[in-house]
JSON list of C-alpha atoms in Angstrom, two decimals:
[
{"chain": "U", "resi": 263, "resn": "MET", "atom": "CA", "xyz": [0.00, 0.00, 0.00]},
{"chain": "U", "resi": 264, "resn": "ASN", "atom": "CA", "xyz": [1.39, 3.05, -1.16]},
{"chain": "U", "resi": 265, "resn": "LEU", "atom": "CA", "xyz": [0.25, 6.19, 0.57]},
{"chain": "U", "resi": 266, "resn": "ARG", "atom": "CA", "xyz": [0.88, 9.29, -1.25]},
{"chain": "U", "resi": 267, "resn": "ILE", "atom": "CA", "xyz": [0.38, 12.30, 0.89]},
{"chain": "U", "resi": 268, "resn": "SER", "atom": "CA", "xyz": [1.47, 15.50, -0.57]},
{"chain": "U", "resi": 269, "resn": "ARG", "atom": "CA", "xyz": [3.83, 17.77, 1.23]},
{"chain": "U", "resi": 270, "resn": "GLN", "atom": "CA", "xyz": [1.16, 20.49, 1.41]},
{"chain": "U", "resi": 271, "resn": "SER", "atom": "CA", "xyz": [-1.23, 18.12, 3.17]},
{"chain": "U", "resi": 272, "resn": "ILE", "atom": "CA", "xyz": [1.43, 17.25, 5.77]},
{"chain": "U", "resi": 273, "resn": "TYR", "atom": "CA", "xyz": [2.09, 20.94, 6.39]},
{"chain": "U", "resi": 274, "resn": "LEU", "atom": "CA", "xyz": [-1.62, 21.55, 6.62]},
{"chain": "U", "resi": 275, "resn": "LEU", "atom": "CA", "xyz": [-2.06, 18.62, 9.05]},
{"chain": "U", "resi": 276, "resn": "VAL", "atom": "CA", "xyz": [0.85, 19.83, 11.22]},
{"chain": "U", "resi": 277, "resn": "MET", "atom": "CA", "xyz": [-0.60, 23.36, 11.24]},
{"chain": "U", "resi": 278, "resn": "VAL", "atom": "CA", "xyz": [-4.04, 22.06, 12.24]},
{"chain": "U", "resi": 279, "resn": "ILE", "atom": "CA", "xyz": [-2.55, 19.99, 15.09]},
{"chain": "U", "resi": 280, "resn": "VAL", "atom": "CA", "xyz": [-0.45, 22.97, 16.29]},
{"chain": "U", "resi": 281, "resn": "LEU", "atom": "CA", "xyz": [-3.48, 25.27, 16.13]},
{"chain": "U", "resi": 282, "resn": "LEU", "atom": "CA", "xyz": [-5.65, 22.70, 17.94]},
{"chain": "U", "resi": 283, "resn": "ILE", "atom": "CA", "xyz": [-3.07, 22.31, 20.70]},
{"chain": "U", "resi": 284, "resn": "SER", "atom": "CA", "xyz": [-2.67, 26.11, 21.02]},
{"chain": "U", "resi": 285, "resn": "VAL", "atom": "CA", "xyz": [-6.46, 26.58, 21.20]},
{"chain": "U", "resi": 286, "resn": "LEU", "atom": "CA", "xyz": [-6.71, 23.88, 23.89]},
{"chain": "U", "resi": 287, "resn": "LEU", "atom": "CA", "xyz": [-3.82, 25.41, 25.86]},
{"chain": "U", "resi": 288, "resn": "PHE", "atom": "CA", "xyz": [-5.39, 28.89, 25.52]},
{"chain": "U", "resi": 289, "resn": "ALA", "atom": "CA", "xyz": [-8.74, 27.59, 26.75]},
{"chain": "U", "resi": 290, "resn": "PHE", "atom": "CA", "xyz": [-7.40, 25.61, 29.73]},
{"chain": "U", "resi": 291, "resn": "LEU", "atom": "CA", "xyz": [-4.66, 28.03, 30.79]},
{"chain": "U", "resi": 292, "resn": "LEU", "atom": "CA", "xyz": [-6.37, 31.40, 30.21]},
{"chain": "U", "resi": 293, "resn": "LEU", "atom": "CA", "xyz": [-10.10, 31.27, 29.53]},
{"chain": "U", "resi": 294, "resn": "ILE", "atom": "CA", "xyz": [-11.28, 28.87, 32.24]},
{"chain": "U", "resi": 295, "resn": "PRO", "atom": "CA", "xyz": [-9.33, 30.47, 35.14]},
{"chain": "U", "resi": 296, "resn": "GLU", "atom": "CA", "xyz": [-10.28, 33.99, 33.97]},
{"chain": "U", "resi": 297, "resn": "GLY", "atom": "CA", "xyz": [-13.92, 32.90, 33.61]},
{"chain": "U", "resi": 298, "resn": "LYS", "atom": "CA", "xyz": [-13.99, 31.95, 37.26]},
{"chain": "U", "resi": 299, "resn": "ALA", "atom": "CA", "xyz": [-12.50, 35.31, 38.24]},
{"chain": "U", "resi": 300, "resn": "TYR", "atom": "CA", "xyz": [-15.03, 37.00, 35.93]},
{"chain": "U", "resi": 301, "resn": "ARG", "atom": "CA", "xyz": [-17.96, 35.26, 37.65]},
{"chain": "U", "resi": 302, "resn": "GLU", "atom": "CA", "xyz": [-16.64, 36.28, 41.08]},
{"chain": "U", "resi": 303, "resn": "ALA", "atom": "CA", "xyz": [-16.16, 39.89, 39.91]},
{"chain": "U", "resi": 304, "resn": "ARG", "atom": "CA", "xyz": [-19.66, 39.92, 38.39]},
{"chain": "U", "resi": 305, "resn": "ILE", "atom": "CA", "xyz": [-21.22, 38.72, 41.68]},
{"chain": "U", "resi": 306, "resn": "GLU", "atom": "CA", "xyz": [-19.26, 41.38, 43.61]},
{"chain": "U", "resi": 307, "resn": "MET", "atom": "CA", "xyz": [-20.31, 44.04, 41.08]},
{"chain": "U", "resi": 308, "resn": "LYS", "atom": "CA", "xyz": [-23.97, 43.07, 41.49]},
{"chain": "U", "resi": 309, "resn": "SER", "atom": "CA", "xyz": [-23.71, 43.38, 45.27]},
{"chain": "U", "resi": 310, "resn": "HIS", "atom": "CA", "xyz": [-22.04, 46.80, 44.90]},
{"chain": "U", "resi": 311, "resn": "ALA", "atom": "CA", "xyz": [-24.74, 47.87, 42.42]},
{"chain": "U", "resi": 312, "resn": "PHE", "atom": "CA", "xyz": [-27.43, 46.82, 44.91]},
{"chain": "U", "resi": 313, "resn": "GLU", "atom": "CA", "xyz": [-25.70, 48.74, 47.69]},
{"chain": "U", "resi": 314, "resn": "LEU", "atom": "CA", "xyz": [-25.33, 51.77, 45.41]},
{"chain": "U", "resi": 315, "resn": "ARG", "atom": "CA", "xyz": [-29.05, 51.73, 44.57]},
{"chain": "U", "resi": 316, "resn": "ARG", "atom": "CA", "xyz": [-29.86, 51.49, 48.29]},
{"chain": "U", "resi": 317, "resn": "TYR", "atom": "CA", "xyz": [-27.64, 54.50, 49.09]},
{"chain": "U", "resi": 318, "resn": "GLU", "atom": "CA", "xyz": [-29.03, 56.48, 46.14]},
{"chain": "U", "resi": 319, "resn": "GLN", "atom": "CA", "xyz": [-32.56, 55.78, 47.40]},
{"chain": "U", "resi": 320, "resn": "TRP", "atom": "CA", "xyz": [-31.56, 56.89, 50.91]},
{"chain": "U", "resi": 321, "resn": "SER", "atom": "CA", "xyz": [-29.89, 60.00, 49.46]},
{"chain": "U", "resi": 322, "resn": "ASP", "atom": "CA", "xyz": [-33.01, 60.85, 47.44]},
{"chain": "U", "resi": 323, "resn": "GLU", "atom": "CA", "xyz": [-35.25, 60.38, 50.49]},
{"chain": "U", "resi": 324, "resn": "THR", "atom": "CA", "xyz": [-32.94, 62.55, 52.61]},
{"chain": "U", "resi": 325, "resn": "THR", "atom": "CA", "xyz": [-32.80, 65.23, 49.91]},
{"chain": "U", "resi": 326, "resn": "ASN", "atom": "CA", "xyz": [-36.59, 65.27, 49.63]},
{"chain": "U", "resi": 327, "resn": "THR", "atom": "CA", "xyz": [-36.94, 65.48, 53.41]},
{"chain": "U", "resi": 328, "resn": "LEU", "atom": "CA", "xyz": [-34.44, 68.36, 53.60]},
{"chain": "U", "resi": 329, "resn": "GLN", "atom": "CA", "xyz": [-36.19, 70.21, 50.77]},
{"chain": "U", "resi": 330, "resn": "ALA", "atom": "CA", "xyz": [-39.56, 69.74, 52.49]},
{"chain": "U", "resi": 331, "resn": "LEU", "atom": "CA", "xyz": [-38.13, 70.97, 55.80]},
{"chain": "U", "resi": 332, "resn": "GLY", "atom": "CA", "xyz": [-36.47, 73.90, 54.06]},
{"chain": "U", "resi": 333, "resn": "SER", "atom": "CA", "xyz": [-39.69, 74.96, 52.37]},
{"chain": "U", "resi": 334, "resn": "ASP", "atom": "CA", "xyz": [-41.80, 74.39, 55.52]},
{"chain": "U", "resi": 335, "resn": "ASN", "atom": "CA", "xyz": [-39.36, 76.36, 57.71]},
{"chain": "U", "resi": 336, "resn": "LYS", "atom": "CA", "xyz": [-38.26, 79.00, 55.21]},
{"chain": "U", "resi": 337, "resn": "ALA", "atom": "CA", "xyz": [-39.50, 81.80, 57.44]},
{"chain": "U", "resi": 338, "resn": "ILE", "atom": "CA", "xyz": [-37.43, 80.52, 60.38]},
{"chain": "U", "resi": 339, "resn": "VAL", "atom": "CA", "xyz": [-34.28, 80.14, 58.28]},
{"chain": "U", "resi": 340, "resn": "ASP", "atom": "CA", "xyz": [-34.77, 83.64, 56.88]},
{"chain": "U", "resi": 341, "resn": "ALA", "atom": "CA", "xyz": [-35.37, 84.97, 60.40]},
{"chain": "U", "resi": 342, "resn": "PHE", "atom": "CA", "xyz": [-31.94, 83.72, 61.51]},
{"chain": "U", "resi": 343, "resn": "GLU", "atom": "CA", "xyz": [-30.35, 85.54, 58.59]},
{"chain": "U", "resi": 344, "resn": "ASN", "atom": "CA", "xyz": [-32.05, 88.88, 59.42]},
{"chain": "U", "resi": 345, "resn": "SER", "atom": "CA", "xyz": [-30.22, 91.32, 61.65]},
{"chain": "U", "resi": 346, "resn": "PHE", "atom": "CA", "xyz": [-32.06, 92.62, 64.70]},
{"chain": "U", "resi": 347, "resn": "ASP", "atom": "CA", "xyz": [-32.94, 96.30, 64.52]},
{"chain": "U", "resi": 348, "resn": "ALA", "atom": "CA", "xyz": [-34.39, 97.65, 67.79]},
{"chain": "U", "resi": 349, "resn": "GLY", "atom": "CA", "xyz": [-35.91, 100.71, 66.09]},
{"chain": "U", "resi": 350, "resn": "ARG", "atom": "CA", "xyz": [-37.67, 98.59, 63.50]},
{"chain": "U", "resi": 351, "resn": "PHE", "atom": "CA", "xyz": [-38.88, 96.24, 66.25]},
{"chain": "U", "resi": 352, "resn": "ILE", "atom": "CA", "xyz": [-40.40, 99.14, 68.19]},
{"chain": "U", "resi": 353, "resn": "LYS", "atom": "CA", "xyz": [-41.97, 100.63, 65.06]},
{"chain": "U", "resi": 354, "resn": "LYS", "atom": "CA", "xyz": [-43.43, 97.27, 64.06]},
{"chain": "U", "resi": 355, "resn": "ASN", "atom": "CA", "xyz": [-44.91, 96.52, 67.50]},
{"chain": "U", "resi": 356, "resn": "GLU", "atom": "CA", "xyz": [-45.88, 99.97, 68.77]},
{"chain": "U", "resi": 357, "resn": "SER", "atom": "CA", "xyz": [-49.48, 99.39, 67.71]},
{"chain": "U", "resi": 358, "resn": "TYR", "atom": "CA", "xyz": [-49.90, 96.87, 70.53]},
{"chain": "U", "resi": 359, "resn": "PHE", "atom": "CA", "xyz": [-48.67, 99.22, 73.27]},
{"chain": "U", "resi": 360, "resn": "GLU", "atom": "CA", "xyz": [-49.18, 102.71, 74.56]},
{"chain": "U", "resi": 361, "resn": "ASP", "atom": "CA", "xyz": [-45.45, 102.99, 75.28]},
{"chain": "U", "resi": 362, "resn": "LEU", "atom": "CA", "xyz": [-42.71, 100.46, 74.43]},
{"chain": "U", "resi": 363, "resn": "ARG", "atom": "CA", "xyz": [-39.09, 100.80, 75.52]},
{"chain": "U", "resi": 364, "resn": "LEU", "atom": "CA", "xyz": [-36.23, 98.39, 74.95]},
{"chain": "U", "resi": 365, "resn": "SER", "atom": "CA", "xyz": [-33.00, 98.32, 76.89]},
{"chain": "U", "resi": 366, "resn": "LYS", "atom": "CA", "xyz": [-30.22, 95.86, 76.07]},
{"chain": "U", "resi": 367, "resn": "VAL", "atom": "CA", "xyz": [-28.88, 93.79, 78.92]},
{"chain": "U", "resi": 368, "resn": "GLU", "atom": "CA", "xyz": [-25.09, 93.87, 78.74]},
{"chain": "U", "resi": 369, "resn": "HIS", "atom": "CA", "xyz": [-24.31, 90.47, 80.23]},
{"chain": "U", "resi": 370, "resn": "SER", "atom": "CA", "xyz": [-25.57, 88.32, 77.35]},
{"chain": "U", "resi": 371, "resn": "VAL", "atom": "CA", "xyz": [-24.03, 84.88, 76.90]},
{"chain": "U", "resi": 372, "resn": "ASP", "atom": "CA", "xyz": [-23.16, 83.91, 73.33]},
{"chain": "U", "resi": 373, "resn": "GLU", "atom": "CA", "xyz": [-23.76, 80.43, 72.04]},
{"chain": "U", "resi": 374, "resn": "GLU", "atom": "CA", "xyz": [-21.88, 79.50, 68.87]},
{"chain": "U", "resi": 375, "resn": "PRO", "atom": "CA", "xyz": [-22.70, 80.55, 66.13]},
{"chain": "U", "resi": 376, "resn": "PHE", "atom": "CA", "xyz": [-25.41, 82.86, 67.51]},
{"chain": "U", "resi": 377, "resn": "SER", "atom": "CA", "xyz": [-25.30, 86.12, 69.41]},
{"chain": "U", "resi": 378, "resn": "ILE", "atom": "CA", "xyz": [-27.99, 86.33, 72.06]},
{"chain": "U", "resi": 379, "resn": "TYR", "atom": "CA", "xyz": [-29.30, 89.70, 73.09]},
{"chain": "U", "resi": 380, "resn": "GLU", "atom": "CA", "xyz": [-31.39, 89.89, 76.22]},
{"chain": "U", "resi": 381, "resn": "VAL", "atom": "CA", "xyz": [-33.77, 92.80, 75.95]},
{"chain": "U", "resi": 382, "resn": "ASN", "atom": "CA", "xyz": [-35.80, 94.12, 78.87]},
{"chain": "U", "resi": 383, "resn": "ALA", "atom": "CA", "xyz": [-39.03, 95.58, 77.58]},
{"chain": "U", "resi": 384, "resn": "SER", "atom": "CA", "xyz": [-41.35, 97.73, 79.63]},
{"chain": "U", "resi": 385, "resn": "SER", "atom": "CA", "xyz": [-44.68, 98.64, 78.14]},
{"chain": "U", "resi": 386, "resn": "LYS", "atom": "CA", "xyz": [-48.06, 100.10, 78.94]},
{"chain": "U", "resi": 387, "resn": "ILE", "atom": "CA", "xyz": [-50.99, 98.27, 77.42]},
{"chain": "U", "resi": 388, "resn": "ASP", "atom": "CA", "xyz": [-54.69, 98.91, 77.62]},
{"chain": "U", "resi": 389, "resn": "SER", "atom": "CA", "xyz": [-55.79, 95.25, 77.74]},
{"chain": "U", "resi": 390, "resn": "PRO", "atom": "CA", "xyz": [-54.24, 91.80, 77.95]},
{"chain": "U", "resi": 391, "resn": "GLN", "atom": "CA", "xyz": [-55.65, 91.11, 74.48]},
{"chain": "U", "resi": 392, "resn": "SER", "atom": "CA", "xyz": [-53.17, 93.55, 72.93]},
{"chain": "U", "resi": 393, "resn": "PHE", "atom": "CA", "xyz": [-50.33, 91.74, 74.71]},
{"chain": "U", "resi": 394, "resn": "TYR", "atom": "CA", "xyz": [-51.48, 88.42, 73.24]},
{"chain": "U", "resi": 395, "resn": "GLY", "atom": "CA", "xyz": [-51.62, 90.10, 69.84]},
{"chain": "U", "resi": 396, "resn": "PHE", "atom": "CA", "xyz": [-48.03, 91.21, 70.43]},
{"chain": "U", "resi": 397, "resn": "LEU", "atom": "CA", "xyz": [-46.99, 87.63, 71.23]},
{"chain": "U", "resi": 398, "resn": "ASP", "atom": "CA", "xyz": [-48.61, 86.41, 68.01]},
{"chain": "U", "resi": 399, "resn": "GLY", "atom": "CA", "xyz": [-46.80, 89.18, 66.13]},
{"chain": "U", "resi": 400, "resn": "VAL", "atom": "CA", "xyz": [-43.47, 88.12, 67.69]},
{"chain": "U", "resi": 401, "resn": "ASN", "atom": "CA", "xyz": [-44.06, 84.57, 66.48]},
{"chain": "U", "resi": 402, "resn": "LYS", "atom": "CA", "xyz": [-44.58, 85.85, 62.94]},
{"chain": "U", "resi": 403, "resn": "SER", "atom": "CA", "xyz": [-41.81, 88.46, 63.03]},
{"chain": "U", "resi": 404, "resn": "ASP", "atom": "CA", "xyz": [-38.62, 88.62, 60.98]},
{"chain": "U", "resi": 405, "resn": "TRP", "atom": "CA", "xyz": [-36.46, 87.62, 63.97]},
{"chain": "U", "resi": 406, "resn": "ILE", "atom": "CA", "xyz": [-36.07, 84.67, 66.30]},
{"chain": "U", "resi": 407, "resn": "ILE", "atom": "CA", "xyz": [-37.26, 86.02, 69.64]},
{"chain": "U", "resi": 408, "resn": "GLY", "atom": "CA", "xyz": [-37.94, 84.16, 72.85]},
{"chain": "U", "resi": 409, "resn": "ILE", "atom": "CA", "xyz": [-40.06, 85.75, 75.56]},
{"chain": "U", "resi": 410, "resn": "ASP", "atom": "CA", "xyz": [-38.73, 84.70, 78.97]},
{"chain": "U", "resi": 411, "resn": "PHE", "atom": "CA", "xyz": [-40.98, 84.22, 81.93]},
{"chain": "U", "resi": 412, "resn": "PRO", "atom": "CA", "xyz": [-42.00, 85.62, 84.34]},
{"chain": "U", "resi": 413, "resn": "ILE", "atom": "CA", "xyz": [-43.96, 88.40, 82.72]},
{"chain": "U", "resi": 414, "resn": "HIS", "atom": "CA", "xyz": [-44.92, 91.02, 85.28]},
{"chain": "U", "resi": 415, "resn": "PHE", "atom": "CA", "xyz": [-48.22, 92.85, 84.91]},
{"chain": "U", "resi": 416, "resn": "GLU", "atom": "CA", "xyz": [-49.16, 95.75, 87.15]},
{"chain": "U", "resi": 417, "resn": "ARG", "atom": "CA", "xyz": [-52.29, 97.87, 86.91]},
{"chain": "U", "resi": 418, "resn": "VAL", "atom": "CA", "xyz": [-51.73, 101.63, 86.98]},
{"chain": "U", "resi": 419, "resn": "ASP", "atom": "CA", "xyz": [-54.95, 103.63, 86.59]},
{"chain": "U", "resi": 420, "resn": "ALA", "atom": "CA", "xyz": [-56.58, 102.57, 83.30]},
{"chain": "U", "resi": 421, "resn": "LEU", "atom": "CA", "xyz": [-53.43, 100.96, 81.85]},
{"chain": "U", "resi": 422, "resn": "ILE", "atom": "CA", "xyz": [-51.51, 97.78, 82.53]},
{"chain": "U", "resi": 423, "resn": "VAL", "atom": "CA", "xyz": [-47.73, 98.11, 82.87]},
{"chain": "U", "resi": 424, "resn": "SER", "atom": "CA", "xyz": [-45.89, 94.99, 81.79]},
{"chain": "U", "resi": 425, "resn": "SER", "atom": "CA", "xyz": [-42.23, 94.11, 81.95]},
{"chain": "U", "resi": 426, "resn": "PHE", "atom": "CA", "xyz": [-40.59, 91.05, 80.51]},
{"chain": "U", "resi": 427, "resn": "THR", "atom": "CA", "xyz": [-37.30, 89.86, 79.09]},
{"chain": "U", "resi": 428, "resn": "MET", "atom": "CA", "xyz": [-36.82, 88.85, 75.48]},
{"chain": "U", "resi": 429, "resn": "LYS", "atom": "CA", "xyz": [-33.91, 86.96, 73.98]},
{"chain": "U", "resi": 430, "resn": "VAL", "atom": "CA", "xyz": [-33.17, 87.83, 70.38]},
{"chain": "U", "resi": 431, "resn": "TYR", "atom": "CA", "xyz": [-31.19, 85.16, 68.54]},
{"chain": "U", "resi": 432, "resn": "ALA", "atom": "CA", "xyz": [-29.17, 86.38, 65.56]},
{"chain": "U", "resi": 433, "resn": "LEU", "atom": "CA", "xyz": [-26.18, 85.10, 63.65]},
{"chain": "U", "resi": 434, "resn": "LYS", "atom": "CA", "xyz": [-22.94, 86.73, 64.79]},
{"chain": "U", "resi": 435, "resn": "ASP", "atom": "CA", "xyz": [-21.92, 89.93, 63.01]},
{"chain": "U", "resi": 436, "resn": "MET", "atom": "CA", "xyz": [-25.45, 90.48, 61.74]},
{"chain": "U", "resi": 437, "resn": "THR", "atom": "CA", "xyz": [-26.96, 92.52, 64.58]},
{"chain": "U", "resi": 438, "resn": "LYS", "atom": "CA", "xyz": [-27.66, 96.19, 64.21]},
{"chain": "U", "resi": 439, "resn": "GLU", "atom": "CA", "xyz": [-27.84, 98.14, 67.44]},
{"chain": "U", "resi": 440, "resn": "GLU", "atom": "CA", "xyz": [-29.32, 101.54, 68.04]}
]
């Protein structure tokens, strides 16, 4: 039996065997180990993506809550930014009183980042109703003001003389004194 295989066929057969061996080596040495690492990386990426979505949801909820609080309390935030003007305060509230005088107490204690001004106010009112109107006006005013108790009322003839202490909270370096 005489086998006649051409030289080109032998070269082609050798090339096919070399290519087959190189493909098998490539698959077993590179693809299979890297595939395992790829699966592990994909699982880790999915867990990170889940965690990212959870934090984005929390961030969105927090942002919405802060925006709602900011819009609900815009007047309060603006009141902290306004400087206290004693003359403007008297002019704004003089309709509630016959006579309103403010005197600043010098021994105020500052709390960071606010300056606290204690103001003693003495006034003459014609009825307690006007004082309650004043308290409502203070709550709606352009400043953060706390009325400290006790509030002293004393009847003098047809008028009621009241004296009380107010604390005006303002950001430092934003108060205007007169």
